[in-house]
């Protein structure tokens, strides 16, 4: 049996007095495509932000390829990780943000080559080669000398995807990657993500409100409510035959809002 | 009428001119020296205030406020005639650079801070996600975005500094103002030499301020073009 690439064990997260995650146990297999769905405020985003080291879990352990992320083993004991350890493990993870977060002072090409050169230490030529390949994949190689502000939201998000891909992560996180987009550009971004998912090698965790899309790309869908994973399974099962009342009403609300659009 | 005509004498003007003109270079040089000191020392304040230990933050903020809310003239005299009491004897030019430099560094530090805070949280997060080291985050991502928009403000402080430098005459720095005063005392003619001083300041400050206005416009344009639409107003997509 293969080992999970990401494993959450009894992970809790508090923001002040508010318990956002109440004991998360979750495993993601290499190459698996997992979608996290649930009402806003349920903690979906926090789950992936902890994996990207943007939030620190209050308790519990997150492992990446069997290695604790926020902890370090010293003499058989788990102690809080230092920046050096985080830096090492974090390199396996990539993330696409809701608001793209492209670097406005760099051209599109530079956005995609700066991290490979500075972080991975590869040559400028190789970085450019990789970047151009990824920009072609997202259909924006012709924009590489432009600045982010000269692109539409959808185009910026496609660049952000290319930028993350150039780093060749083993796990890619998508944090509501289409929520900040104009409706007419949502499709082009979903299309790209779908293509990447089909290639298969990389594990993907998607936080999304696009149910049809989640059904299409995911191997497994997890429903999260009030900081607890309440239901999970293959897309047909979770979306087609929800067991709990809460998931049922969540999905119904969803269908209503998407048909009224 | 007679009095007014007597008040102004062209011969006196030409007589006073050479010594004041010679002192101009000291005033300009001192301005740049104080400014350079303030730019560097401003970094020190900014870094100190970012240490995530509350008491340090409070202490540094208190010291900065203290420096900012007391007159620079008092600080200059304190440094020049007060420090020798504790065994530190400084020349008047060194004391002026230190005094005005530290005073203005507190303002410069605020400008740095506003620049850094203008960079959105998302930029930090993207830099983390791409696994930049802390040092690289600052040099590659944050500072290149934080500094350009505050360059006009920094420029303004150069002009303000220039106009404050005559304070150093109080501790014996022989800049334009002191030379004009000396001339005045010697010949009992103050109007002409002081007019020359004022004229020199005008001659340098005014074009500089125009230059900075242009720079400001340019920076605003540049920043709007590049940042603008990236993450505003798109959250609300009406259904």
Coordinates of C-alpha atoms in Angstrom, one line a residue, chain A:
Chain A
X1 CA 0.0 0.0 0.0
X2 CA 1.3 3.4 -0.9
X3 CA 1.8 6.0 1.9
X4 CA -0.3 9.1 1.9
X5 CA 1.5 12.2 0.8
X6 CA -0.4 14.4 3.2
X7 CA -1.8 13.3 6.5
X8 CA -3.6 15.4 9.1
X9 CA -3.9 13.8 12.6
X10 CA -6.3 15.4 15.1
X11 CA -5.6 18.9 13.9
X12 CA -7.2 21.7 15.9
X13 CA -7.0 25.4 15.1
X14 CA -8.2 28.3 17.2
X15 CA -8.4 31.9 16.2
X16 CA -8.4 33.6 19.6
X17 CA -11.2 31.8 21.5
X18 CA -12.9 30.6 18.4
X19 CA -12.2 26.9 17.5
X20 CA -12.2 26.9 13.7
X21 CA -11.1 23.3 13.2
X22 CA -12.2 20.7 15.7
X23 CA -9.9 17.7 15.2
X24 CA -9.3 17.1 11.5
X25 CA -8.1 13.6 10.4
X26 CA -7.4 13.5 6.7
X27 CA -5.2 11.6 4.3
X28 CA -4.4 12.6 0.7
X29 CA -2.7 10.0 -1.5
X30 CA 0.0 10.9 -4.1
X31 CA -1.8 12.1 -7.3
X32 CA -5.2 12.2 -5.6
X33 CA -7.5 15.1 -6.4
X34 CA -9.5 16.1 -3.4
X35 CA -12.1 18.8 -3.2
X36 CA -13.1 20.5 0.1
X37 CA -16.6 21.8 0.1
X38 CA -18.7 23.4 2.8
X39 CA -20.3 26.6 3.9
X40 CA -18.1 29.7 4.2
X41 CA -16.5 29.9 7.6
X42 CA -16.4 26.1 7.9
X43 CA -12.6 26.1 8.0
X44 CA -11.9 24.8 4.4
X45 CA -9.4 27.5 3.6
X46 CA -7.7 27.1 7.0
X47 CA -7.0 23.5 6.3
X48 CA -5.0 24.2 3.2
X49 CA -3.4 27.4 4.6
X50 CA -1.9 25.3 7.4
X51 CA -0.4 23.0 4.9
X52 CA 1.1 25.9 3.1
X53 CA 2.5 27.1 6.5
X54 CA 0.5 30.3 6.4
X55 CA -1.3 29.4 9.6
X56 CA 0.1 27.4 12.4
X57 CA -2.1 24.6 13.8
X58 CA -3.0 25.0 17.5
X59 CA -2.5 21.2 18.1
X60 CA -2.2 18.0 16.1
X61 CA 0.2 16.9 13.5
X62 CA 0.4 17.5 9.7
X63 CA 2.8 15.2 7.8
X64 CA 4.1 15.6 4.3
X65 CA 5.5 12.3 2.9
X66 CA 5.7 11.0 6.4
X67 CA 7.6 13.9 7.7
X68 CA 6.0 16.3 10.3
X69 CA 5.5 19.8 8.8
X70 CA 5.1 21.9 11.9
X71 CA 7.3 19.7 14.0
X72 CA 10.7 18.3 14.0
X73 CA 11.9 15.0 15.5
X74 CA 14.7 15.5 18.0
X75 CA 15.7 12.4 20.0
X76 CA 12.3 10.7 19.2
X77 CA 10.4 13.7 20.5
X78 CA 8.3 16.2 18.4
X79 CA 9.4 19.7 18.9
X80 CA 8.1 22.8 17.1
X81 CA 9.8 23.2 13.7
X82 CA 12.2 26.0 12.9
X83 CA 12.1 28.1 9.7
X84 CA 14.8 25.8 8.2
X85 CA 12.7 22.8 8.6
X86 CA 9.5 24.6 7.3
X87 CA 11.5 25.8 4.3
X88 CA 12.5 22.2 3.5
X89 CA 9.1 20.6 3.7
X90 CA 7.2 23.6 2.2
X91 CA 9.1 23.1 -1.0
X92 CA 6.8 20.2 -1.8
X93 CA 3.7 22.3 -1.7
X94 CA 2.4 24.9 -4.1
X95 CA -0.6 27.2 -3.8
X96 CA -3.0 29.2 -6.0
X97 CA -4.7 32.0 -4.2
X98 CA -8.2 33.5 -4.4
X99 CA -6.7 36.9 -5.2
X100 CA -3.9 35.6 -7.5
X101 CA -1.2 37.6 -5.6
X102 CA 1.0 38.0 -8.6
X103 CA 4.0 40.3 -8.0
X104 CA 2.9 43.6 -9.6
X105 CA 6.5 44.9 -10.0
X106 CA 7.6 41.9 -12.2
X107 CA 6.7 41.0 -15.7
X108 CA 4.6 37.9 -16.3
X109 CA 7.8 36.0 -17.2
X110 CA 9.7 37.3 -14.2
X111 CA 6.8 36.2 -11.9
X112 CA 7.3 32.7 -13.2
X113 CA 11.1 32.6 -13.1
X114 CA 12.0 34.5 -10.0
X115 CA 11.3 31.8 -7.5
X116 CA 12.9 28.9 -9.5
X117 CA 16.1 31.0 -9.8
X118 CA 16.2 32.3 -6.3
X119 CA 14.7 29.4 -4.4
X120 CA 15.4 26.3 -6.4
X121 CA 18.7 27.7 -7.6
X122 CA 18.3 26.7 -11.3
X123 CA 19.9 28.7 -14.1
X124 CA 18.0 31.6 -15.6
X125 CA 17.9 29.9 -19.0
X126 CA 16.4 26.7 -17.5
X127 CA 13.9 28.7 -15.5
X128 CA 12.9 30.6 -18.6
X129 CA 12.4 27.4 -20.5
X130 CA 10.2 25.9 -17.7
X131 CA 8.3 29.2 -17.4
X132 CA 7.6 29.5 -21.1
X133 CA 6.4 25.9 -21.2
X134 CA 4.0 26.5 -18.3
X135 CA 2.8 29.8 -19.8
X136 CA 2.1 28.0 -23.0
X137 CA 0.1 25.4 -21.1
X138 CA -2.1 28.2 -19.6
X139 CA -2.2 29.9 -23.0
X140 CA -0.4 33.1 -22.0
X141 CA 3.1 32.8 -23.5
X142 CA 2.4 35.9 -25.6
X143 CA 1.8 38.0 -22.5
X144 CA 5.1 37.3 -20.9
X145 CA 6.5 40.8 -21.2
X146 CA 3.4 42.4 -19.8
X147 CA 2.8 43.4 -16.2
X148 CA 0.1 41.7 -14.1
X149 CA -2.1 44.8 -14.0
X150 CA -2.4 44.8 -17.8
X151 CA -4.1 41.4 -17.7
X152 CA -7.7 40.4 -16.8
X153 CA -8.5 38.6 -13.6
X154 CA -8.8 35.3 -15.4
X155 CA -5.5 35.8 -17.1
X156 CA -3.8 36.7 -13.9
X157 CA -5.1 33.6 -12.2
X158 CA -3.8 31.5 -15.1
X159 CA -0.4 33.1 -14.7
X160 CA -0.5 32.4 -11.0
X161 CA -1.2 28.7 -11.8
X162 CA 1.8 28.7 -14.2
X163 CA 3.9 30.3 -11.5
X164 CA 3.1 27.6 -9.0
X165 CA 3.6 24.8 -11.5
X166 CA 7.1 26.0 -12.4
X167 CA 8.1 25.1 -8.9
X168 CA 7.0 21.5 -9.6
X169 CA 5.3 20.9 -6.3
X170 CA 4.0 17.4 -5.3
X171 CA 0.9 18.8 -3.8
X172 CA -0.9 21.8 -5.2
X173 CA -3.5 23.8 -3.3
X174 CA -6.2 25.9 -4.8
X175 CA -7.9 28.3 -2.5
X176 CA -11.2 29.3 -4.1
X177 CA -9.3 30.0 -7.3
X178 CA -12.3 31.3 -9.2
X179 CA -14.2 33.1 -6.4
X180 CA -12.7 36.5 -7.2
X181 CA -13.2 36.3 -10.9
X182 CA -15.7 37.9 -13.2
X183 CA -18.2 35.3 -14.2
X184 CA -17.1 35.3 -17.8
X185 CA -13.5 34.4 -16.9
X186 CA -14.3 31.6 -14.5
X187 CA -14.6 29.1 -17.3
X188 CA -11.1 29.6 -18.7
X189 CA -9.5 29.1 -15.3
X190 CA -11.5 26.0 -14.5
X191 CA -10.5 24.6 -17.9
X192 CA -6.8 25.0 -17.1
X193 CA -7.2 23.4 -13.6
X194 CA -9.1 20.5 -15.2
X195 CA -6.3 20.0 -17.7
X196 CA -3.7 19.9 -15.0
X197 CA -5.8 17.5 -13.0
X198 CA -6.0 15.2 -16.0
X199 CA -2.2 15.0 -16.3
X200 CA -2.4 13.2 -13.0
X201 CA 1.0 13.2 -11.3
X202 CA 0.4 15.9 -8.8
X203 CA -1.9 15.7 -5.8
X204 CA -4.4 18.5 -5.7
X205 CA -6.5 19.9 -2.8
X206 CA -9.2 22.2 -4.1
X207 CA -11.3 24.5 -1.9
X208 CA -14.2 25.3 -4.2
X209 CA -17.8 26.4 -4.5
X210 CA -18.0 25.1 -8.1
X211 CA -19.9 21.8 -7.5
X212 CA -20.0 20.7 -11.1
X213 CA -16.3 21.3 -11.5
X214 CA -15.6 19.5 -8.2
X215 CA -17.6 16.5 -9.4
X216 CA -15.7 16.5 -12.7
X217 CA -12.1 16.7 -11.4
X218 CA -12.1 15.1 -8.0
X219 CA -11.4 11.6 -6.9
X220 CA -12.9 12.3 -3.6
X221 CA -15.0 15.1 -2.1
X222 CA -14.9 16.1 1.6
X223 CA -17.7 18.0 3.2
X224 CA -16.7 20.3 6.0
X225 CA -19.1 21.9 8.5
X226 CA -18.2 23.9 11.6
X227 CA -14.7 22.7 11.7
X228 CA -15.5 19.0 11.4
X229 CA -15.2 16.7 8.4
X230 CA -18.8 15.3 8.3
X231 CA -19.0 13.4 5.1
X232 CA -16.6 12.2 2.4
X233 CA -16.5 9.9 -0.6
X234 CA -16.4 9.7 -4.4
X235 CA -18.1 12.7 -6.0
X236 CA -21.2 10.8 -7.2
X237 CA -21.8 9.5 -3.7
X238 CA -21.3 12.8 -1.8
X239 CA -23.0 15.1 -4.4
X240 CA -25.5 12.5 -5.7
X241 CA -26.6 10.8 -2.6
X242 CA -25.8 12.9 0.5
X243 CA -26.4 11.1 3.7
X244 CA -26.6 13.9 6.3
X245 CA -29.4 16.5 6.4
X246 CA -26.8 19.3 6.6
X247 CA -25.1 18.3 3.4
X248 CA -28.4 17.9 1.7
X249 CA -29.5 21.4 2.6
X250 CA -26.1 22.8 1.7
X251 CA -26.3 21.3 -1.8
X252 CA -29.9 22.4 -2.2
X253 CA -29.0 25.9 -1.4
X254 CA -26.2 25.6 -3.9
X255 CA -28.4 24.4 -6.7
X256 CA -30.9 27.2 -6.0
X257 CA -28.3 29.9 -6.1
X258 CA -26.6 28.6 -9.2
X259 CA -29.8 28.2 -11.1
X260 CA -30.9 31.8 -10.2
X261 CA -27.6 33.1 -11.7

